mmCIF file of C-alpha atoms in Angstrom:
data_model
loop_
_atom_site.group_PDB
_atom_site.id
_atom_site.type_symbol
_atom_site.label_atom_id
_atom_site.label_comp_id
_atom_site.label_asym_id
_atom_site.label_seq_id
_atom_site.Cartn_x
_atom_site.Cartn_y
_atom_site.Cartn_z
ATOM 1 C CA MET A 141 172.556 -22.504 -59.970
ATOM 2 C CA VAL A 142 174.432 -19.152 -59.929
ATOM 3 C CA PRO A 143 178.005 -19.158 -59.956
ATOM 4 C CA ASP A 144 180.405 -18.143 -57.353
ATOM 5 C CA ASN A 145 181.982 -15.528 -59.344
ATOM 6 C CA PRO A 146 179.340 -14.600 -61.939
ATOM 7 C CA ARG A 147 179.874 -11.618 -64.637
ATOM 8 C CA ALA A 148 177.630 -9.454 -63.574
ATOM 9 C CA THR A 149 176.705 -7.571 -66.827
ATOM 10 C CA LEU A 150 178.110 -7.142 -70.327
ATOM 11 C CA THR A 151 180.432 -4.611 -69.115
ATOM 12 C CA ALA A 152 181.978 -6.862 -66.541
ATOM 13 C CA VAL A 153 182.747 -9.460 -69.350
ATOM 14 C CA ALA A 154 184.688 -6.361 -70.989
ATOM 15 C CA VAL A 155 186.480 -5.512 -67.504
ATOM 16 C CA GLY A 156 187.271 -9.349 -67.029
ATOM 17 C CA MET A 157 188.821 -9.365 -70.573
ATOM 18 C CA LEU A 158 191.144 -6.316 -69.750
ATOM 19 C CA VAL A 159 191.955 -7.705 -66.406
ATOM 20 C CA LEU A 160 192.978 -10.679 -67.867
ATOM 21 C CA LEU A 161 195.155 -9.220 -70.392
ATOM 22 C CA SER A 162 196.800 -7.086 -67.792
ATOM 23 C CA SER A 163 197.520 -9.975 -65.387
ATOM 24 C CA ILE A 164 199.081 -12.602 -68.222
ATOM 25 C CA GLY A 165 202.276 -13.737 -66.806
ATOM 26 C CA ALA A 166 201.471 -12.415 -63.232
ATOM 27 C CA GLY A 167 199.921 -15.919 -61.943
ATOM 28 C CA GLY A 168 196.689 -14.868 -62.430
ATOM 29 C CA ALA A 169 197.095 -11.577 -60.002
ATOM 30 C CA ALA A 170 196.589 -8.326 -61.769
ATOM 31 C CA VAL A 171 199.760 -6.709 -62.761
ATOM 32 C CA THR A 172 198.340 -3.111 -62.550
ATOM 33 C CA GLN A 173 194.887 -1.589 -62.844
ATOM 34 C CA GLN A 174 194.455 -0.203 -66.081
ATOM 35 C CA PRO A 175 192.263 2.651 -67.599
ATOM 36 C CA PRO A 176 189.558 2.116 -69.705
ATOM 37 C CA ALA A 177 190.767 1.719 -73.363
ATOM 38 C CA VAL A 178 190.433 4.669 -75.836
ATOM 39 C CA ASP A 179 187.738 4.775 -78.399
ATOM 40 C CA ARG A 180 188.611 4.258 -81.958
ATOM 41 C CA PRO A 181 187.117 3.134 -85.283
ATOM 42 C CA ALA A 182 185.771 -0.229 -85.482
ATOM 43 C CA HIS A 183 187.697 -3.306 -86.924
ATOM 44 C CA ASP A 184 185.425 -5.539 -88.977
ATOM 45 C CA VAL A 185 185.979 -9.373 -88.330
ATOM 46 C CA GLN A 186 186.445 -10.216 -92.186
ATOM 47 C CA LEU A 187 185.835 -14.540 -92.059
ATOM 48 C CA THR A 188 185.577 -16.635 -95.127
ATOM 49 C CA PRO A 189 183.202 -19.631 -94.436
ATOM 50 C CA SER A 190 184.672 -23.011 -93.731
ATOM 51 C CA GLY A 191 185.770 -24.946 -97.227
ATOM 52 C CA VAL A 192 189.574 -24.470 -97.343
ATOM 53 C CA ASN A 193 190.726 -26.856 -100.049
ATOM 54 C CA ASP A 194 192.828 -29.590 -98.602
ATOM 55 C CA SER A 195 192.997 -33.284 -100.136
ATOM 56 C CA THR A 196 193.301 -34.740 -96.404
ATOM 57 C CA ALA A 197 190.696 -34.678 -93.870
ATOM 58 C CA THR A 198 191.758 -32.800 -90.308
ATOM 59 C CA ASP A 199 191.944 -34.960 -87.369
ATOM 60 C CA GLY A 200 190.204 -32.544 -84.684
ATOM 61 C CA ASP A 201 191.880 -34.076 -81.563
ATOM 62 C CA GLU A 202 195.038 -34.003 -83.335
ATOM 63 C CA VAL A 203 194.639 -30.270 -83.826
ATOM 64 C CA VAL A 204 193.479 -29.644 -79.903
ATOM 65 C CA GLU A 205 196.519 -31.987 -79.108
ATOM 66 C CA GLN A 206 199.233 -30.034 -81.225
ATOM 67 C CA LEU A 207 197.828 -26.410 -79.605
ATOM 68 C CA GLU A 208 198.406 -28.171 -76.057
ATOM 69 C CA ASP A 209 201.647 -29.312 -77.142
ATOM 70 C CA ARG A 210 202.822 -26.299 -78.443
ATOM 71 C CA LEU A 211 201.844 -24.533 -75.438
ATOM 72 C CA ALA A 212 203.565 -26.623 -73.175
ATOM 73 C CA SER A 213 206.632 -26.266 -75.295
ATOM 74 C CA LEU A 214 206.909 -22.619 -74.945
ATOM 75 C CA ASP A 215 210.255 -21.194 -73.211
ATOM 76 C CA THR A 216 210.176 -17.661 -74.207
ATOM 77 C CA ALA A 217 207.344 -15.658 -76.199
ATOM 78 C CA VAL A 218 206.913 -12.519 -77.734
ATOM 79 C CA VAL A 219 202.958 -11.587 -78.723
ATOM 80 C CA THR A 220 201.133 -8.543 -79.476
ATOM 81 C CA TYR A 221 197.436 -8.734 -78.369
ATOM 82 C CA GLU A 222 194.940 -6.199 -79.966
ATOM 83 C CA THR A 223 191.610 -5.963 -78.282
ATOM 84 C CA THR A 224 188.782 -4.712 -79.820
ATOM 85 C CA MET A 225 185.445 -4.603 -78.073
ATOM 86 C CA ARG A 226 182.155 -3.340 -79.171
ATOM 87 C CA SER A 227 178.802 -3.112 -77.215
ATOM 88 C CA ASP A 228 175.702 -1.252 -79.207
ATOM 89 C CA ASP A 229 177.147 1.977 -80.670
ATOM 90 C CA ARG A 230 180.800 2.022 -78.534
ATOM 91 C CA THR A 231 183.957 0.458 -79.717
ATOM 92 C CA THR A 232 187.074 0.570 -77.913
ATOM 93 C CA THR A 233 190.797 -0.909 -78.998
ATOM 94 C CA SER A 234 193.829 -1.335 -76.791
ATOM 95 C CA GLU A 235 196.844 -3.067 -77.667
ATOM 96 C CA ARG A 236 199.307 -4.803 -74.954
ATOM 97 C CA ARG A 237 202.720 -6.283 -75.849
ATOM 98 C CA LEU A 238 204.095 -9.179 -74.224
ATOM 99 C CA TRP A 239 207.503 -10.924 -73.488
ATOM 100 C CA ILE A 240 207.558 -13.800 -71.677
ATOM 101 C CA ASP A 241 210.750 -15.677 -70.289
ATOM 102 C CA ARG A 242 209.593 -18.668 -68.321
ATOM 103 C CA GLU A 243 213.376 -20.290 -67.645
ATOM 104 C CA ASN A 244 214.329 -16.892 -65.729
ATOM 105 C CA ASN A 245 210.200 -16.443 -64.250
ATOM 106 C CA ARG A 246 210.069 -12.907 -65.796
ATOM 107 C CA VAL A 247 207.645 -10.931 -67.657
ATOM 108 C CA ARG A 248 207.744 -7.473 -69.526
ATOM 109 C CA THR A 249 203.970 -6.139 -70.822
ATOM 110 C CA GLU A 250 203.689 -2.506 -72.452
ATOM 111 C CA VAL A 251 200.432 -0.860 -72.886
ATOM 112 C CA GLU A 252 200.088 2.449 -74.780
ATOM 113 C CA THR A 253 196.817 4.424 -75.812
ATOM 114 C CA ASN A 254 196.274 8.167 -76.016
ATOM 115 C CA ARG A 255 195.294 7.894 -72.566
ATOM 116 C CA THR A 256 197.961 5.888 -70.992
ATOM 117 C CA ASN A 257 201.765 4.595 -71.410
ATOM 118 C CA ARG A 258 202.720 2.007 -68.733
ATOM 119 C CA ILE A 259 205.712 -0.657 -68.764
ATOM 120 C CA THR A 260 205.647 -3.469 -66.352
ATOM 121 C CA VAL A 261 208.177 -5.880 -65.474
ATOM 122 C CA ARG A 262 207.753 -9.037 -63.050
ATOM 123 C CA ASN A 263 210.696 -11.058 -62.019
ATOM 124 C CA GLU A 264 210.958 -13.555 -59.018
ATOM 125 C CA SER A 265 211.046 -10.646 -56.374
ATOM 126 C CA ALA A 266 208.978 -7.616 -57.564
ATOM 127 C CA ILE A 267 206.411 -6.103 -60.220
ATOM 128 C CA VAL A 268 207.448 -2.854 -61.269
ATOM 129 C CA THR A 269 205.207 -0.422 -63.230
ATOM 130 C CA TYR A 270 206.569 2.556 -65.025
ATOM 131 C CA ASP A 271 203.576 5.056 -65.779
ATOM 132 C CA VAL A 272 205.360 7.109 -68.457
ATOM 133 C CA GLU A 273 202.628 9.802 -68.657
ATOM 134 C CA ASN A 274 202.511 10.794 -64.850
ATOM 135 C CA ASN A 275 206.153 9.885 -64.369
ATOM 136 C CA ARG A 276 205.397 7.429 -61.425
ATOM 137 C CA VAL A 277 206.872 3.947 -60.713
ATOM 138 C CA SER A 278 205.410 1.535 -58.546
ATOM 139 C CA ARG A 279 206.929 -1.409 -56.774
ATOM 140 C CA VAL A 280 204.965 -4.075 -55.273
ATOM 141 C CA ASP A 281 207.274 -7.216 -53.691
ATOM 142 C CA ARG A 282 206.366 -11.036 -54.583
ATOM 143 C CA SER A 283 207.259 -14.402 -54.199
ATOM 144 C CA GLY A 284 208.301 -16.328 -57.435
ATOM 145 C CA GLU A 285 205.879 -19.152 -57.485
ATOM 146 C CA ALA A 286 203.688 -18.431 -60.198
ATOM 147 C CA THR A 287 205.083 -19.598 -63.882
ATOM 148 C CA PRO A 288 204.418 -16.892 -66.215
ATOM 149 C CA GLN A 289 201.604 -17.914 -68.759
ATOM 150 C CA THR A 290 200.396 -16.524 -72.100
ATOM 151 C CA LEU A 291 196.451 -15.292 -72.220
ATOM 152 C CA ILE A 292 196.125 -18.482 -74.599
ATOM 153 C CA GLU A 293 197.339 -20.639 -72.149
ATOM 154 C CA THR A 294 195.191 -19.412 -69.276
ATOM 155 C CA LEU A 295 192.081 -19.949 -71.694
ATOM 156 C CA VAL A 296 193.102 -23.470 -72.744
ATOM 157 C CA ASN A 297 193.896 -24.384 -69.128
ATOM 158 C CA SER A 298 190.335 -23.212 -67.991
ATOM 159 C CA SER A 299 188.515 -24.406 -71.180
ATOM 160 C CA GLU A 300 187.574 -27.555 -73.341
ATOM 161 C CA LEU A 301 188.513 -27.010 -76.947
ATOM 162 C CA THR A 302 186.596 -28.231 -79.799
ATOM 163 C CA TYR A 303 187.656 -28.837 -83.621
ATOM 164 C CA GLU A 304 184.887 -27.233 -85.830
ATOM 165 C CA GLY A 305 186.610 -26.697 -89.116
ATOM 166 C CA ARG A 306 188.748 -24.260 -91.628
ATOM 167 C CA ASP A 307 188.374 -20.599 -92.076
ATOM 168 C CA ARG A 308 190.299 -18.011 -93.891
ATOM 169 C CA ILE A 309 191.175 -15.081 -91.784
ATOM 170 C CA ASP A 310 192.470 -12.081 -93.873
ATOM 171 C CA GLY A 311 193.175 -14.724 -96.657
ATOM 172 C CA GLU A 312 195.393 -16.947 -94.892
ATOM 173 C CA PRO A 313 193.967 -20.337 -93.578
ATOM 174 C CA THR A 314 193.035 -21.354 -90.011
ATOM 175 C CA TYR A 315 191.711 -23.849 -88.215
ATOM 176 C CA ARG A 316 188.669 -23.257 -86.092
ATOM 177 C CA LEU A 317 188.054 -24.270 -82.365
ATOM 178 C CA ASP A 318 184.998 -23.712 -80.027
ATOM 179 C CA VAL A 319 186.123 -22.723 -76.644
ATOM 180 C CA GLU A 320 183.883 -23.842 -74.139
ATOM 181 C CA PRO A 321 184.898 -22.995 -70.066
ATOM 182 C CA THR A 322 185.040 -25.468 -67.353
ATOM 183 C CA ASP A 323 185.000 -23.222 -64.334
ATOM 184 C CA GLY A 324 181.261 -21.885 -65.347
ATOM 185 C CA ALA A 325 182.983 -18.420 -65.625
ATOM 186 C CA GLY A 326 180.673 -17.735 -68.712
ATOM 187 C CA SER A 327 179.602 -20.938 -69.926
ATOM 188 C CA GLY A 328 176.080 -20.515 -71.461
ATOM 189 C CA SER A 329 176.401 -16.671 -71.318
ATOM 190 C CA PHE A 330 178.833 -16.348 -74.041
ATOM 191 C CA ASP A 331 180.311 -17.853 -77.275
ATOM 192 C CA MET A 332 183.861 -18.101 -77.683
ATOM 193 C CA THR A 333 185.710 -19.056 -80.547
ATOM 194 C CA LEU A 334 189.458 -19.712 -81.208
ATOM 195 C CA TRP A 335 191.445 -19.733 -84.653
ATOM 196 C CA LEU A 336 194.898 -21.164 -85.222
ATOM 197 C CA ASP A 337 197.707 -20.692 -87.517
ATOM 198 C CA PRO A 338 197.873 -24.535 -89.442
ATOM 199 C CA GLU A 339 201.850 -24.173 -89.157
ATOM 200 C CA THR A 340 202.627 -23.019 -85.702
ATOM 201 C CA TYR A 341 199.609 -24.141 -83.813
ATOM 202 C CA PHE A 342 199.499 -20.900 -81.871
ATOM 203 C CA PRO A 343 196.207 -18.573 -82.079
ATOM 204 C CA THR A 344 195.961 -16.036 -84.451
ATOM 205 C CA ARG A 345 192.384 -14.790 -83.095
ATOM 206 C CA ILE A 346 190.147 -15.178 -80.143
ATOM 207 C CA THR A 347 186.579 -13.826 -80.768
ATOM 208 C CA THR A 348 183.690 -13.859 -77.549
ATOM 209 C CA VAL A 349 179.914 -13.238 -78.372
ATOM 210 C CA SER A 350 177.838 -12.060 -75.315
ATOM 211 C CA GLY A 351 174.024 -11.218 -75.115
ATOM 212 C CA SER A 352 172.002 -9.461 -72.654
ATOM 213 C CA GLY A 353 168.415 -8.469 -73.648
ATOM 214 C CA ASP A 354 168.814 -6.290 -76.647
ATOM 215 C CA SER A 355 172.410 -5.328 -76.412
ATOM 216 C CA GLU A 356 175.159 -7.859 -78.001
ATOM 217 C CA PHE A 357 178.940 -7.529 -76.673
ATOM 218 C CA THR A 358 181.746 -8.904 -78.945
ATOM 219 C CA SER A 359 185.301 -8.786 -78.002
ATOM 220 C CA THR A 360 187.763 -9.732 -80.559
ATOM 221 C CA ILE A 361 191.706 -10.130 -79.934
ATOM 222 C CA ARG A 362 194.054 -10.167 -82.700
ATOM 223 C CA VAL A 363 197.136 -12.171 -82.036
ATOM 224 C CA ARG A 364 200.252 -10.713 -84.174
ATOM 225 C CA ASN A 365 203.941 -9.967 -83.981
ATOM 226 C CA VAL A 366 204.445 -13.485 -82.349
ATOM 227 C CA THR A 367 207.672 -14.672 -81.705
ATOM 228 C CA LEU A 368 208.203 -18.192 -79.924
ATOM 229 C CA ASN A 369 211.328 -19.774 -78.343
ATOM 230 C CA GLU A 370 213.724 -17.179 -79.775
ATOM 231 C CA PRO A 371 216.547 -15.784 -77.063
ATOM 232 C CA ILE A 372 215.036 -12.434 -75.358
ATOM 233 C CA PRO A 373 217.675 -9.717 -74.232
ATOM 234 C CA ASP A 374 218.367 -9.492 -70.834
ATOM 235 C CA ASP A 375 217.748 -5.395 -70.836
ATOM 236 C CA ARG A 376 214.223 -6.540 -72.145
ATOM 237 C CA PHE A 377 212.980 -6.929 -68.624
ATOM 238 C CA THR A 378 214.738 -4.031 -66.859
ATOM 239 C CA ILE A 379 212.783 -0.275 -67.098
ATOM 240 C CA ASP A 380 214.729 2.886 -67.309
ATOM 241 C CA THR A 381 213.016 5.618 -65.270
ATOM 242 C CA PRO A 382 213.771 9.266 -65.088
ATOM 243 C CA GLU A 383 215.821 10.253 -61.470
ATOM 244 C CA ASP A 384 213.045 12.800 -61.059
ATOM 245 C CA ALA A 385 210.439 9.971 -61.048
ATOM 246 C CA ASP A 386 207.635 9.629 -58.365
ATOM 247 C CA ARG A 387 208.292 6.585 -56.791
ATOM 248 C CA ARG A 388 205.705 4.533 -54.480
ATOM 249 C CA ASP A 389 206.229 0.913 -52.856
ATOM 250 C CA HIS A 390 203.323 -1.155 -52.256
ATOM 251 C CA SER A 391 203.234 -4.063 -50.133
ATOM 252 C CA THR A 392 201.220 -7.154 -50.957
ATOM 253 C CA PRO A 393 197.518 -6.942 -49.558
ATOM 254 C CA ASP A 394 197.143 -9.469 -46.439
ATOM 255 C CA ARG A 395 193.697 -11.720 -47.446
ATOM 256 C CA THR A 396 192.028 -13.219 -44.442
ATOM 257 C CA THR A 397 189.094 -15.599 -44.770
ATOM 258 C CA TYR A 398 186.443 -16.376 -42.197
ATOM 259 C CA ASP A 399 183.965 -18.930 -41.461
ATOM 260 C CA SER A 400 182.275 -16.308 -38.512
ATOM 261 C CA LEU A 401 180.417 -12.683 -39.545
ATOM 262 C CA SER A 402 181.109 -11.803 -35.837
ATOM 263 C CA THR A 403 184.858 -12.914 -35.717
ATOM 264 C CA LEU A 404 185.088 -10.994 -39.094
ATOM 265 C CA GLN A 405 183.549 -8.172 -37.315
ATOM 266 C CA ALA A 406 185.329 -8.363 -34.391
ATOM 267 C CA GLU A 407 188.984 -8.836 -36.041
ATOM 268 C CA THR A 408 188.710 -5.760 -38.246
ATOM 269 C CA ASN A 409 188.770 -1.900 -38.128
ATOM 270 C CA GLY A 410 185.337 -0.761 -38.428
ATOM 271 C CA PRO A 411 182.113 -2.311 -39.113
ATOM 272 C CA GLY A 412 181.961 -4.400 -42.452
ATOM 273 C CA PRO A 413 178.892 -5.118 -44.005
ATOM 274 C CA ASP A 414 175.760 -6.565 -42.265
ATOM 275 C CA PRO A 415 172.861 -6.964 -44.997
ATOM 276 C CA ASP A 416 169.593 -8.296 -43.806
ATOM 277 C CA LEU A 417 168.591 -11.109 -46.275
ATOM 278 C CA PRO A 418 165.491 -13.573 -46.947
ATOM 279 C CA ASP A 419 165.697 -16.191 -44.005
ATOM 280 C CA ALA A 420 166.804 -19.162 -46.324
ATOM 281 C CA TYR A 421 170.330 -17.623 -46.824
ATOM 282 C CA THR A 422 172.780 -18.168 -44.226
ATOM 283 C CA PHE A 423 176.368 -17.071 -43.981
ATOM 284 C CA GLU A 424 179.141 -19.357 -45.445
ATOM 285 C CA GLU A 425 182.412 -16.870 -45.912
ATOM 286 C CA GLY A 426 184.005 -13.732 -45.647
ATOM 287 C CA VAL A 427 187.330 -12.893 -47.464
ATOM 288 C CA VAL A 428 188.574 -9.431 -45.779
ATOM 289 C CA THR A 429 191.626 -7.971 -47.856
ATOM 290 C CA ALA A 430 193.634 -5.631 -46.255
ATOM 291 C CA GLY A 431 196.315 -3.254 -48.402
ATOM 292 C CA ALA A 432 198.370 -0.416 -47.683
ATOM 293 C CA ASP A 433 195.823 1.841 -49.046
ATOM 294 C CA HIS A 434 192.452 0.523 -48.225
ATOM 295 C CA ASP A 435 190.298 -2.402 -47.386
ATOM 296 C CA SER A 436 187.941 -4.753 -48.914
ATOM 297 C CA VAL A 437 185.337 -7.251 -47.707
ATOM 298 C CA SER A 438 183.602 -9.761 -49.376
ATOM 299 C CA LEU A 439 180.542 -11.946 -47.645
ATOM 300 C CA ARG A 440 179.252 -15.563 -49.393
ATOM 301 C CA TYR A 441 175.976 -16.168 -48.237
ATOM 302 C CA ALA A 442 174.210 -19.744 -49.377
ATOM 303 C CA ALA A 443 170.510 -21.282 -49.990
ATOM 304 C CA GLY A 444 171.417 -24.551 -50.738
ATOM 305 C CA ASP A 445 172.919 -24.626 -53.989
ATOM 306 C CA GLU A 446 172.448 -20.646 -54.571
ATOM 307 C CA ASN A 447 175.005 -18.327 -53.480
ATOM 308 C CA LEU A 448 174.570 -14.437 -52.914
ATOM 309 C CA HIS A 449 177.696 -12.153 -52.739
ATOM 310 C CA VAL A 450 177.753 -8.742 -50.488
ATOM 311 C CA VAL A 451 181.132 -6.641 -51.466
ATOM 312 C CA LYS A 452 182.339 -3.514 -49.887
ATOM 313 C CA ARG A 453 185.127 -2.319 -51.717
ATOM 314 C CA PRO A 454 186.714 1.109 -52.458
ATOM 315 C CA ALA A 455 185.116 3.712 -54.880
ATOM 316 C CA SER A 456 186.486 3.243 -58.497
ATOM 317 C CA GLY A 457 185.822 6.500 -59.798
ATOM 318 C CA TYR A 458 184.014 5.273 -62.798
ATOM 319 C CA ASP A 459 180.674 6.770 -63.492
ATOM 320 C CA LEU A 460 178.302 4.043 -63.418
ATOM 321 C CA GLY A 461 175.417 5.835 -64.946
ATOM 322 C CA GLN A 462 177.351 6.149 -68.064
ATOM 323 C CA ILE A 463 177.085 2.292 -68.515
ATOM 324 C CA ASP A 464 174.160 1.509 -70.878
ATOM 325 C CA ALA A 465 173.378 -2.220 -69.064
ATOM 326 C CA PHE A 466 172.686 -0.362 -65.550
ATOM 327 C CA GLN A 467 169.219 0.944 -64.754
ATOM 328 C CA GLU A 468 169.647 4.019 -62.425
ATOM 329 C CA VAL A 469 167.386 3.201 -59.370
ATOM 330 C CA ASP A 470 166.657 4.509 -55.650
ATOM 331 C CA VAL A 471 167.838 2.782 -52.731
ATOM 332 C CA GLY A 472 166.130 4.738 -49.724
ATOM 333 C CA ASN A 473 167.915 8.390 -50.114
ATOM 334 C CA ASP A 474 170.533 7.343 -52.013
ATOM 335 C CA THR A 475 170.917 6.370 -55.902
ATOM 336 C CA ALA A 476 172.254 2.901 -57.213
ATOM 337 C CA TYR A 477 172.478 1.007 -60.542
ATOM 338 C CA TYR A 478 170.876 -2.465 -61.174
ATOM 339 C CA THR A 479 170.746 -4.678 -63.748
ATOM 340 C CA GLU A 480 170.110 -8.396 -64.341
ATOM 341 C CA TYR A 481 171.403 -11.218 -66.725
ATOM 342 C CA GLU A 482 170.754 -14.923 -67.393
ATOM 343 C CA PHE A 483 173.275 -17.826 -66.812
ATOM 344 C CA ASP A 484 171.904 -21.726 -67.621
ATOM 345 C CA GLY A 485 168.531 -20.580 -67.596
ATOM 346 C CA ASP A 486 168.603 -18.674 -63.898
ATOM 347 C CA THR A 487 168.542 -14.877 -63.367
ATOM 348 C CA THR A 488 171.044 -13.256 -61.424
ATOM 349 C CA ALA A 489 170.505 -9.452 -59.908
ATOM 350 C CA VAL A 490 173.306 -7.035 -59.494
ATOM 351 C CA VAL A 491 173.014 -3.943 -57.496
ATOM 352 C CA MET A 492 175.837 -1.397 -57.224
ATOM 353 C CA LEU A 493 175.285 1.147 -54.623
ATOM 354 C CA PRO A 494 178.201 4.024 -54.270
ATOM 355 C CA CYS A 495 178.476 5.245 -50.905
ATOM 356 C CA GLY A 496 181.016 8.171 -50.760
ATOM 357 C CA ASP A 497 184.812 6.282 -51.019
ATOM 358 C CA VAL A 498 183.379 3.050 -50.904
ATOM 359 C CA THR A 499 180.791 0.847 -53.235
ATOM 360 C CA TYR A 500 178.492 -1.685 -51.947
ATOM 361 C CA SER A 501 177.466 -4.639 -54.592
ATOM 362 C CA VAL A 502 175.023 -7.235 -53.739
ATOM 363 C CA SER A 503 174.719 -9.865 -56.255
ATOM 364 C CA GLY A 504 172.656 -13.326 -56.476
ATOM 365 C CA PRO A 505 169.249 -15.063 -57.453
ATOM 366 C CA LEU A 506 166.720 -12.695 -55.696
ATOM 367 C CA SER A 507 164.211 -10.656 -57.114
ATOM 368 C CA LYS A 508 164.505 -6.833 -58.408
ATOM 369 C CA GLY A 509 162.847 -5.325 -54.841
ATOM 370 C CA GLU A 510 164.608 -8.102 -52.569
ATOM 371 C CA SER A 511 168.100 -6.747 -54.119
ATOM 372 C CA LEU A 512 167.194 -3.594 -53.727
ATOM 373 C CA GLY A 513 166.069 -4.352 -49.988
ATOM 374 C CA VAL A 514 169.086 -5.546 -49.203
ATOM 375 C CA ALA A 515 171.311 -3.048 -50.626
ATOM 376 C CA GLU A 516 169.111 -0.576 -48.387
ATOM 377 C CA SER A 517 170.035 -2.699 -45.470
ATOM 378 C CA LEU A 518 173.594 -2.087 -45.731
ATOM 379 C CA GLY A 519 173.540 1.540 -44.422
ATOM 380 C CA CYS A 520 174.840 4.080 -47.350
ATOM 381 C CA GLU A 521 176.030 7.063 -44.938
#
């Protein structure tokens, strides 16, 4: 069975990790869209095989429980995440700093490379982002229902953890845990490992390895400069911005779900996607997300346990032709990009079709020819 929210390509895994990092503390919604990370030299992971001397056998269940207890006991956390992503000959590195104050429901994140310098503060009423390079301030009003979480909690809450043994990383002893997602997002398509500090039971490193064909993608998150349950000054959750900064207020996008395609098309501005599909597929659900600047439409069709997704969204601005995982293909008179990946023994095909200021995507358990046919039926004009 193909998952409802598949990781379309190795690149999608990388993008997913970046989104996750940018959304920590925001209740699962991205705080701000981050540009691609800057190229830097590779950082090798130096691991010593298990075998750290210890006269007392380690109880694996207790290690997992200690991690869960540690995360549940967090009132405040200050953490630096350094993420290194490798795909074939390309290596990118980014760094994010995070301050979380759970009692007051507020979060600060900082991202800085030679391409971007952004500061984001989130509290119960708003998310404010200052783009230092462009001297731009963006504000999004919000509700305060979500509890701030670290990236680690996000992984633990959606995964099954298994103790595997001990390693030394950079000469320091650690506990090694296998991480198996329980929501289907990547299960069987990549291998994730987490290492814990045996004194604090807080993670020090997370590595994800994924393969597709002859390509391999590796993501390594190094956790450092960790401070837990120490007071954080109030001024850390404010941003001093210049008087001449470009200021923009954004409303939270409205999300509407439809169980009828005809109703969706009648109630939205302009025609949405109306694909020609194999006879076995029937319309299940449509979601329209309407914001101040753009709209997106996501349609889900089903044939038994299999799901097919057709999405229309604003153009991303990225050159898909530069992504190795994609093969350039013709769809009618237009150029599209095709890839496929394996999940639990099934193959999912993905077609991305740029059409001016929008991009269509088709993903599901179809053949390459069928997928291209569905993309062509969307009518790129």
